[in-house]
Amino acid sequence: HLDVSYPSAQVYKTALEKFLSTGLEVQITELDITCGSDSAQAALFKDIFELAVKHADQIPALTVWGTHDSISWRSSQNPLLFGAGYTPKSAYTSVMSINVPSGTPVVTTPAPVVTTPAPSTTVSTQPTSGSNTVKGDIDGNGSVTSSDLVKLMQAIVGKASLTSQQKNNADMNGDGKITIIDLIKFKNILI
C-alpha cells in the first residue's frame, strides 16, 4: 500500500533488490498507490511493474489490491489501475506500455490450475481479418468465454498444449508468443 509521495521508485527499488539478494522468491502483493496526481501514480506503477519484469526470475507474482477505485478500501485516494466502472486510468495505460523483452520468464512457478471454469461470460467479437476465427476463441466454438480464459491460463503454466490455430487465437498482442501479457489482454476483453 503505497502513496505517490512515499516511497519513491528508487527507495522501492533499493528495498526490493535487498530482498532479492537473499535468493528467496519475492512476491509483490496488495499493490495500490494512492495519488494526488494521475501522472505521478502512473509513473510509480510503471516503475514497479518494470522492476517485476526485470526480476521475473525471482518475482513470480505481482498482485494489485482490488479491481477499481470505487470498491477499494482507499477509494477516496484513487489507488488502483481502473477508475469507477473499470475505466482505464493513466496508471493502467503506463503499465500496459511496458515492453517485456523476449525470453523474459513470465511464470517461473506454476500457478494453481483452475479445472472447473467459472460461469461462462460470452463476448461478441468479430473474426480476425482474413480468417474465420475469433481472436481469443481458444476452444474454437465461435465465441470468447471464460472457458477460453481457463485454457489460456493452463497453457501459460504448462498444463495444456495448444494447436497452432489455438496459439494464434490465444496470441492477443500478436507477438508470436503466449505469455502473461496475452492473459492480461484477454481478461480485458472479458471485463
PDB file of C-alpha atoms in Angstrom:
ATOM      1  CA  HIS A   1       0.000   0.000   0.000  1.00  0.00           C
ATOM      2  CA  LEU A   2       1.991   2.926  -1.344  1.00  0.00           C
ATOM      3  CA  ASP A   3       1.497   6.618  -1.986  1.00  0.00           C
ATOM      4  CA  VAL A   4       3.000   8.697  -4.790  1.00  0.00           C
ATOM      5  CA  SER A   5       4.884  10.698  -2.146  1.00  0.00           C
ATOM      6  CA  TYR A   6       6.478   7.639  -0.473  1.00  0.00           C
ATOM      7  CA  PRO A   7       8.303   5.516  -1.232  1.00  0.00           C
ATOM      8  CA  SER A   8       9.936   6.873  -4.343  1.00  0.00           C
ATOM      9  CA  ALA A   9      10.689   4.446  -7.154  1.00  0.00           C
ATOM     10  CA  GLN A  10      14.361   4.495  -6.112  1.00  0.00           C
ATOM     11  CA  VAL A  11      13.606   3.711  -2.450  1.00  0.00           C
ATOM     12  CA  TYR A  12      11.279   0.887  -3.539  1.00  0.00           C
ATOM     13  CA  LYS A  13      13.943  -0.463  -5.925  1.00  0.00           C
ATOM     14  CA  THR A  14      16.606  -0.429  -3.215  1.00  0.00           C
ATOM     15  CA  ALA A  15      14.367  -2.306  -0.771  1.00  0.00           C
ATOM     16  CA  LEU A  16      13.232  -4.813  -3.420  1.00  0.00           C
ATOM     17  CA  GLU A  17      16.798  -5.557  -4.512  1.00  0.00           C
ATOM     18  CA  LYS A  18      17.827  -6.142  -0.867  1.00  0.00           C
ATOM     19  CA  PHE A  19      15.065  -8.733  -0.544  1.00  0.00           C
ATOM     20  CA  LEU A  20      16.027 -10.289  -3.887  1.00  0.00           C
ATOM     21  CA  SER A  21      19.688 -10.509  -2.840  1.00  0.00           C
ATOM     22  CA  THR A  22      18.694 -13.142  -0.267  1.00  0.00           C
ATOM     23  CA  GLY A  23      17.990 -15.521  -3.155  1.00  0.00           C
ATOM     24  CA  LEU A  24      14.458 -16.078  -1.920  1.00  0.00           C
ATOM     25  CA  GLU A  25      11.348 -15.843  -4.072  1.00  0.00           C
ATOM     26  CA  VAL A  26       9.737 -12.430  -3.677  1.00  0.00           C
ATOM     27  CA  GLN A  27       6.135 -11.602  -4.480  1.00  0.00           C
ATOM     28  CA  ILE A  28       4.720  -8.114  -4.804  1.00  0.00           C
ATOM     29  CA  THR A  29       1.256  -8.301  -3.282  1.00  0.00           C
ATOM     30  CA  GLU A  30      -1.603  -5.981  -2.409  1.00  0.00           C
ATOM     31  CA  LEU A  31      -0.155  -3.215  -4.580  1.00  0.00           C
ATOM     32  CA  ASP A  32      -2.074   0.030  -4.657  1.00  0.00           C
ATOM     33  CA  ILE A  33      -0.776   3.576  -4.908  1.00  0.00           C
ATOM     34  CA  THR A  34      -2.797   6.470  -3.541  1.00  0.00           C
ATOM     35  CA  CYS A  35      -2.428   9.583  -5.578  1.00  0.00           C
ATOM     36  CA  GLY A  36      -2.875  13.274  -5.784  1.00  0.00           C
ATOM     37  CA  SER A  37      -1.527  13.203  -9.319  1.00  0.00           C
ATOM     38  CA  ASP A  38      -2.537  10.756 -12.033  1.00  0.00           C
ATOM     39  CA  SER A  39       0.793  11.139 -13.827  1.00  0.00           C
ATOM     40  CA  ALA A  40       2.839  10.502 -10.661  1.00  0.00           C
ATOM     41  CA  GLN A  41       0.733   7.425  -9.906  1.00  0.00           C
ATOM     42  CA  ALA A  42       1.146   6.151 -13.465  1.00  0.00           C
ATOM     43  CA  ALA A  43       4.918   6.617 -13.290  1.00  0.00           C
ATOM     44  CA  LEU A  44       5.256   4.755  -9.969  1.00  0.00           C
ATOM     45  CA  PHE A  45       3.023   1.866 -11.099  1.00  0.00           C
ATOM     46  CA  LYS A  46       5.118   1.585 -14.273  1.00  0.00           C
ATOM     47  CA  ASP A  47       8.404   1.660 -12.327  1.00  0.00           C
ATOM     48  CA  ILE A  48       7.242  -1.131 -10.019  1.00  0.00           C
ATOM     49  CA  PHE A  49       5.912  -3.304 -12.850  1.00  0.00           C
ATOM     50  CA  GLU A  50       9.182  -2.769 -14.758  1.00  0.00           C
ATOM     51  CA  LEU A  51      11.131  -3.934 -11.696  1.00  0.00           C
ATOM     52  CA  ALA A  52       8.949  -7.042 -11.581  1.00  0.00           C
ATOM     53  CA  VAL A  53       9.643  -7.739 -15.265  1.00  0.00           C
ATOM     54  CA  LYS A  54      13.385  -7.107 -14.797  1.00  0.00           C
ATOM     55  CA  HIS A  55      13.487  -9.618 -11.934  1.00  0.00           C
ATOM     56  CA  ALA A  56      10.851 -12.036 -13.249  1.00  0.00           C
ATOM     57  CA  ASP A  57      13.119 -14.982 -12.476  1.00  0.00           C
ATOM     58  CA  GLN A  58      12.695 -14.221  -8.739  1.00  0.00           C
ATOM     59  CA  ILE A  59       9.294 -12.487  -8.705  1.00  0.00           C
ATOM     60  CA  PRO A  60       6.652 -14.962  -9.859  1.00  0.00           C
ATOM     61  CA  ALA A  61       3.669 -12.827  -8.861  1.00  0.00           C
ATOM     62  CA  LEU A  62       2.529  -9.233  -8.714  1.00  0.00           C
ATOM     63  CA  THR A  63      -0.954  -8.721  -7.278  1.00  0.00           C
ATOM     64  CA  VAL A  64      -2.907  -5.472  -7.300  1.00  0.00           C
ATOM     65  CA  TRP A  65      -5.118  -4.766  -4.264  1.00  0.00           C
ATOM     66  CA  GLY A  66      -8.514  -4.632  -5.958  1.00  0.00           C
ATOM     67  CA  THR A  67     -10.035  -4.128  -9.354  1.00  0.00           C
ATOM     68  CA  HIS A  68     -11.167  -0.492  -9.408  1.00  0.00           C
ATOM     69  CA  ASP A  69     -11.067   2.611  -7.245  1.00  0.00           C
ATOM     70  CA  SER A  70     -14.760   2.628  -6.316  1.00  0.00           C
ATOM     71  CA  ILE A  71     -14.527  -0.585  -4.323  1.00  0.00           C
ATOM     72  CA  SER A  72     -11.118  -0.029  -2.743  1.00  0.00           C
ATOM     73  CA  TRP A  73     -10.791   0.487   0.984  1.00  0.00           C
ATOM     74  CA  ARG A  74      -8.802   3.579  -0.048  1.00  0.00           C
ATOM     75  CA  SER A  75     -11.327   4.685  -2.685  1.00  0.00           C
ATOM     76  CA  SER A  76     -11.142   8.392  -1.836  1.00  0.00           C
ATOM     77  CA  GLN A  77      -7.470   8.334  -2.884  1.00  0.00           C
ATOM     78  CA  ASN A  78      -7.983   6.539  -6.244  1.00  0.00           C
ATOM     79  CA  PRO A  79      -5.291   3.897  -5.654  1.00  0.00           C
ATOM     80  CA  LEU A  80      -5.838   1.393  -8.481  1.00  0.00           C
ATOM     81  CA  LEU A  81      -5.342   0.935 -12.230  1.00  0.00           C
ATOM     82  CA  PHE A  82      -9.032   1.393 -13.057  1.00  0.00           C
ATOM     83  CA  GLY A  83     -11.478   4.104 -12.070  1.00  0.00           C
ATOM     84  CA  ALA A  84     -15.204   3.654 -11.486  1.00  0.00           C
ATOM     85  CA  GLY A  85     -16.858   1.231 -13.875  1.00  0.00           C
ATOM     86  CA  TYR A  86     -13.463  -0.256 -14.849  1.00  0.00           C
ATOM     87  CA  THR A  87     -12.428   2.868 -16.729  1.00  0.00           C
ATOM     88  CA  PRO A  88      -8.702   2.515 -17.501  1.00  0.00           C
ATOM     89  CA  LYS A  89      -6.607   5.217 -15.860  1.00  0.00           C
ATOM     90  CA  SER A  90      -3.220   6.621 -16.858  1.00  0.00           C
ATOM     91  CA  ALA A  91      -1.663   4.070 -14.491  1.00  0.00           C
ATOM     92  CA  TYR A  92      -3.211   1.215 -16.490  1.00  0.00           C
ATOM     93  CA  THR A  93      -2.018   2.692 -19.776  1.00  0.00           C
ATOM     94  CA  SER A  94       1.521   3.107 -18.458  1.00  0.00           C
ATOM     95  CA  VAL A  95       1.661  -0.486 -17.188  1.00  0.00           C
ATOM     96  CA  MET A  96       0.331  -1.831 -20.486  1.00  0.00           C
ATOM     97  CA  SER A  97       3.026   0.094 -22.382  1.00  0.00           C
ATOM     98  CA  ILE A  98       5.816  -1.925 -20.750  1.00  0.00           C
ATOM     99  CA  ASN A  99       7.818  -3.931 -23.243  1.00  0.00           C
ATOM    100  CA  VAL A 100       8.553  -7.404 -21.926  1.00  0.00           C
ATOM    101  CA  PRO A 101      11.837  -8.491 -23.533  1.00  0.00           C
ATOM    102  CA  SER A 102      11.857 -11.730 -25.490  1.00  0.00           C
ATOM    103  CA  GLY A 103      12.996 -14.616 -23.325  1.00  0.00           C
ATOM    104  CA  THR A 104      11.930 -12.983 -20.055  1.00  0.00           C
ATOM    105  CA  PRO A 105      10.469 -15.695 -17.855  1.00  0.00           C
ATOM    106  CA  VAL A 106       6.931 -14.649 -17.143  1.00  0.00           C
ATOM    107  CA  VAL A 107       5.820 -17.531 -14.942  1.00  0.00           C
ATOM    108  CA  THR A 108       8.589 -19.362 -13.068  1.00  0.00           C
ATOM    109  CA  THR A 109       6.456 -21.269 -10.574  1.00  0.00           C
ATOM    110  CA  PRO A 110       3.314 -22.971 -11.846  1.00  0.00           C
ATOM    111  CA  ALA A 111       0.201 -21.325 -10.512  1.00  0.00           C
ATOM    112  CA  PRO A 112      -2.764 -23.406  -9.387  1.00  0.00           C
ATOM    113  CA  VAL A 113      -4.710 -24.634 -12.388  1.00  0.00           C
ATOM    114  CA  VAL A 114      -8.428 -23.971 -12.476  1.00  0.00           C
ATOM    115  CA  THR A 115     -10.143 -27.148 -13.579  1.00  0.00           C
ATOM    116  CA  THR A 116     -13.748 -26.014 -13.431  1.00  0.00           C
ATOM    117  CA  PRO A 117     -14.466 -22.819 -15.369  1.00  0.00           C
ATOM    118  CA  ALA A 118     -16.481 -20.074 -13.743  1.00  0.00           C
ATOM    119  CA  PRO A 119     -19.920 -19.392 -15.179  1.00  0.00           C
ATOM    120  CA  SER A 120     -19.377 -18.509 -18.791  1.00  0.00           C
ATOM    121  CA  THR A 121     -19.297 -14.928 -19.925  1.00  0.00           C
ATOM    122  CA  THR A 122     -19.629 -14.656 -23.692  1.00  0.00           C
ATOM    123  CA  VAL A 123     -18.148 -11.741 -25.561  1.00  0.00           C
ATOM    124  CA  SER A 124     -19.311 -10.931 -29.052  1.00  0.00           C
ATOM    125  CA  THR A 125     -16.329 -10.372 -31.306  1.00  0.00           C
ATOM    126  CA  GLN A 126     -15.679 -10.398 -34.991  1.00  0.00           C
ATOM    127  CA  PRO A 127     -13.426 -12.878 -36.790  1.00  0.00           C
ATOM    128  CA  THR A 128      -9.848 -11.740 -37.249  1.00  0.00           C
ATOM    129  CA  SER A 129      -9.084 -10.206 -40.605  1.00  0.00           C
ATOM    130  CA  GLY A 130      -8.893 -12.762 -43.406  1.00  0.00           C
ATOM    131  CA  SER A 131      -9.951 -15.754 -41.309  1.00  0.00           C
ATOM    132  CA  ASN A 132     -12.972 -17.466 -39.837  1.00  0.00           C
ATOM    133  CA  THR A 133     -11.521 -17.495 -36.326  1.00  0.00           C
ATOM    134  CA  VAL A 134     -12.185 -15.132 -33.445  1.00  0.00           C
ATOM    135  CA  LYS A 135      -9.218 -13.699 -31.522  1.00  0.00           C
ATOM    136  CA  GLY A 136      -9.423 -15.163 -28.018  1.00  0.00           C
ATOM    137  CA  ASP A 137     -11.588 -18.117 -29.084  1.00  0.00           C
ATOM    138  CA  ILE A 138      -9.142 -20.800 -27.996  1.00  0.00           C
ATOM    139  CA  ASP A 139     -11.621 -23.681 -27.867  1.00  0.00           C
ATOM    140  CA  GLY A 140     -12.880 -22.874 -31.385  1.00  0.00           C
ATOM    141  CA  ASN A 141     -16.582 -22.625 -30.592  1.00  0.00           C
ATOM    142  CA  GLY A 142     -17.002 -19.202 -32.231  1.00  0.00           C
ATOM    143  CA  SER A 143     -17.179 -17.103 -29.054  1.00  0.00           C
ATOM    144  CA  VAL A 144     -14.839 -15.864 -26.353  1.00  0.00           C
ATOM    145  CA  THR A 145     -15.799 -17.205 -22.925  1.00  0.00           C
ATOM    146  CA  SER A 146     -14.325 -17.876 -19.508  1.00  0.00           C
ATOM    147  CA  SER A 147     -13.533 -21.433 -20.663  1.00  0.00           C
ATOM    148  CA  ASP A 148     -11.126 -19.892 -23.207  1.00  0.00           C
ATOM    149  CA  LEU A 149      -9.570 -17.931 -20.346  1.00  0.00           C
ATOM    150  CA  VAL A 150      -9.014 -21.132 -18.362  1.00  0.00           C
ATOM    151  CA  LYS A 151      -7.422 -22.828 -21.400  1.00  0.00           C
ATOM    152  CA  LEU A 152      -5.077 -19.839 -21.835  1.00  0.00           C
ATOM    153  CA  MET A 153      -4.059 -19.918 -18.153  1.00  0.00           C
ATOM    154  CA  GLN A 154      -3.396 -23.668 -18.379  1.00  0.00           C
ATOM    155  CA  ALA A 155      -1.250 -23.175 -21.490  1.00  0.00           C
ATOM    156  CA  ILE A 156       0.816 -20.439 -19.819  1.00  0.00           C
ATOM    157  CA  VAL A 157       1.638 -22.618 -16.799  1.00  0.00           C
ATOM    158  CA  GLY A 158       2.376 -25.648 -18.992  1.00  0.00           C
ATOM    159  CA  LYS A 159      -0.667 -27.701 -18.028  1.00  0.00           C
ATOM    160  CA  ALA A 160      -2.196 -27.671 -21.529  1.00  0.00           C
ATOM    161  CA  SER A 161      -0.812 -27.660 -25.038  1.00  0.00           C
ATOM    162  CA  LEU A 162      -2.380 -25.680 -27.862  1.00  0.00           C
ATOM    163  CA  THR A 163      -2.643 -26.400 -31.581  1.00  0.00           C
ATOM    164  CA  SER A 164      -1.171 -23.815 -33.925  1.00  0.00           C
ATOM    165  CA  GLN A 165      -4.667 -22.365 -34.543  1.00  0.00           C
ATOM    166  CA  GLN A 166      -5.335 -22.183 -30.801  1.00  0.00           C
ATOM    167  CA  LYS A 167      -1.957 -20.475 -30.285  1.00  0.00           C
ATOM    168  CA  ASN A 168      -2.848 -17.950 -32.984  1.00  0.00           C
ATOM    169  CA  ASN A 169      -6.184 -17.222 -31.295  1.00  0.00           C
ATOM    170  CA  ALA A 170      -4.513 -17.007 -27.858  1.00  0.00           C
ATOM    171  CA  ASP A 171      -1.771 -14.612 -29.026  1.00  0.00           C
ATOM    172  CA  MET A 172      -3.722 -11.480 -28.136  1.00  0.00           C
ATOM    173  CA  ASN A 173      -0.901  -8.999 -28.734  1.00  0.00           C
ATOM    174  CA  GLY A 174       0.338 -10.627 -31.959  1.00  0.00           C
ATOM    175  CA  ASP A 175       3.963 -11.122 -30.900  1.00  0.00           C
ATOM    176  CA  GLY A 176       4.032 -14.842 -31.758  1.00  0.00           C
ATOM    177  CA  LYS A 177       4.294 -15.949 -28.108  1.00  0.00           C
ATOM    178  CA  ILE A 178       1.780 -16.934 -25.447  1.00  0.00           C
ATOM    179  CA  THR A 179       2.639 -15.059 -22.228  1.00  0.00           C
ATOM    180  CA  ILE A 180       1.070 -13.350 -19.242  1.00  0.00           C
ATOM    181  CA  ILE A 181       0.669 -10.239 -21.424  1.00  0.00           C
ATOM    182  CA  ASP A 182      -1.797 -12.180 -23.599  1.00  0.00           C
ATOM    183  CA  LEU A 183      -3.641 -13.205 -20.440  1.00  0.00           C
ATOM    184  CA  ILE A 184      -3.924  -9.582 -19.329  1.00  0.00           C
ATOM    185  CA  LYS A 185      -5.219  -8.501 -22.727  1.00  0.00           C
ATOM    186  CA  PHE A 186      -7.637 -11.459 -22.774  1.00  0.00           C
ATOM    187  CA  LYS A 187      -9.025 -10.555 -19.349  1.00  0.00           C
ATOM    188  CA  ASN A 188      -9.598  -7.014 -20.597  1.00  0.00           C
ATOM    189  CA  ILE A 189     -11.844  -8.408 -23.331  1.00  0.00           C
ATOM    190  CA  LEU A 190     -13.939 -10.267 -20.773  1.00  0.00           C
ATOM    191  CA  ILE A 191     -14.134  -7.220 -18.497  1.00  0.00           C
TER     192      ILE A 191
END
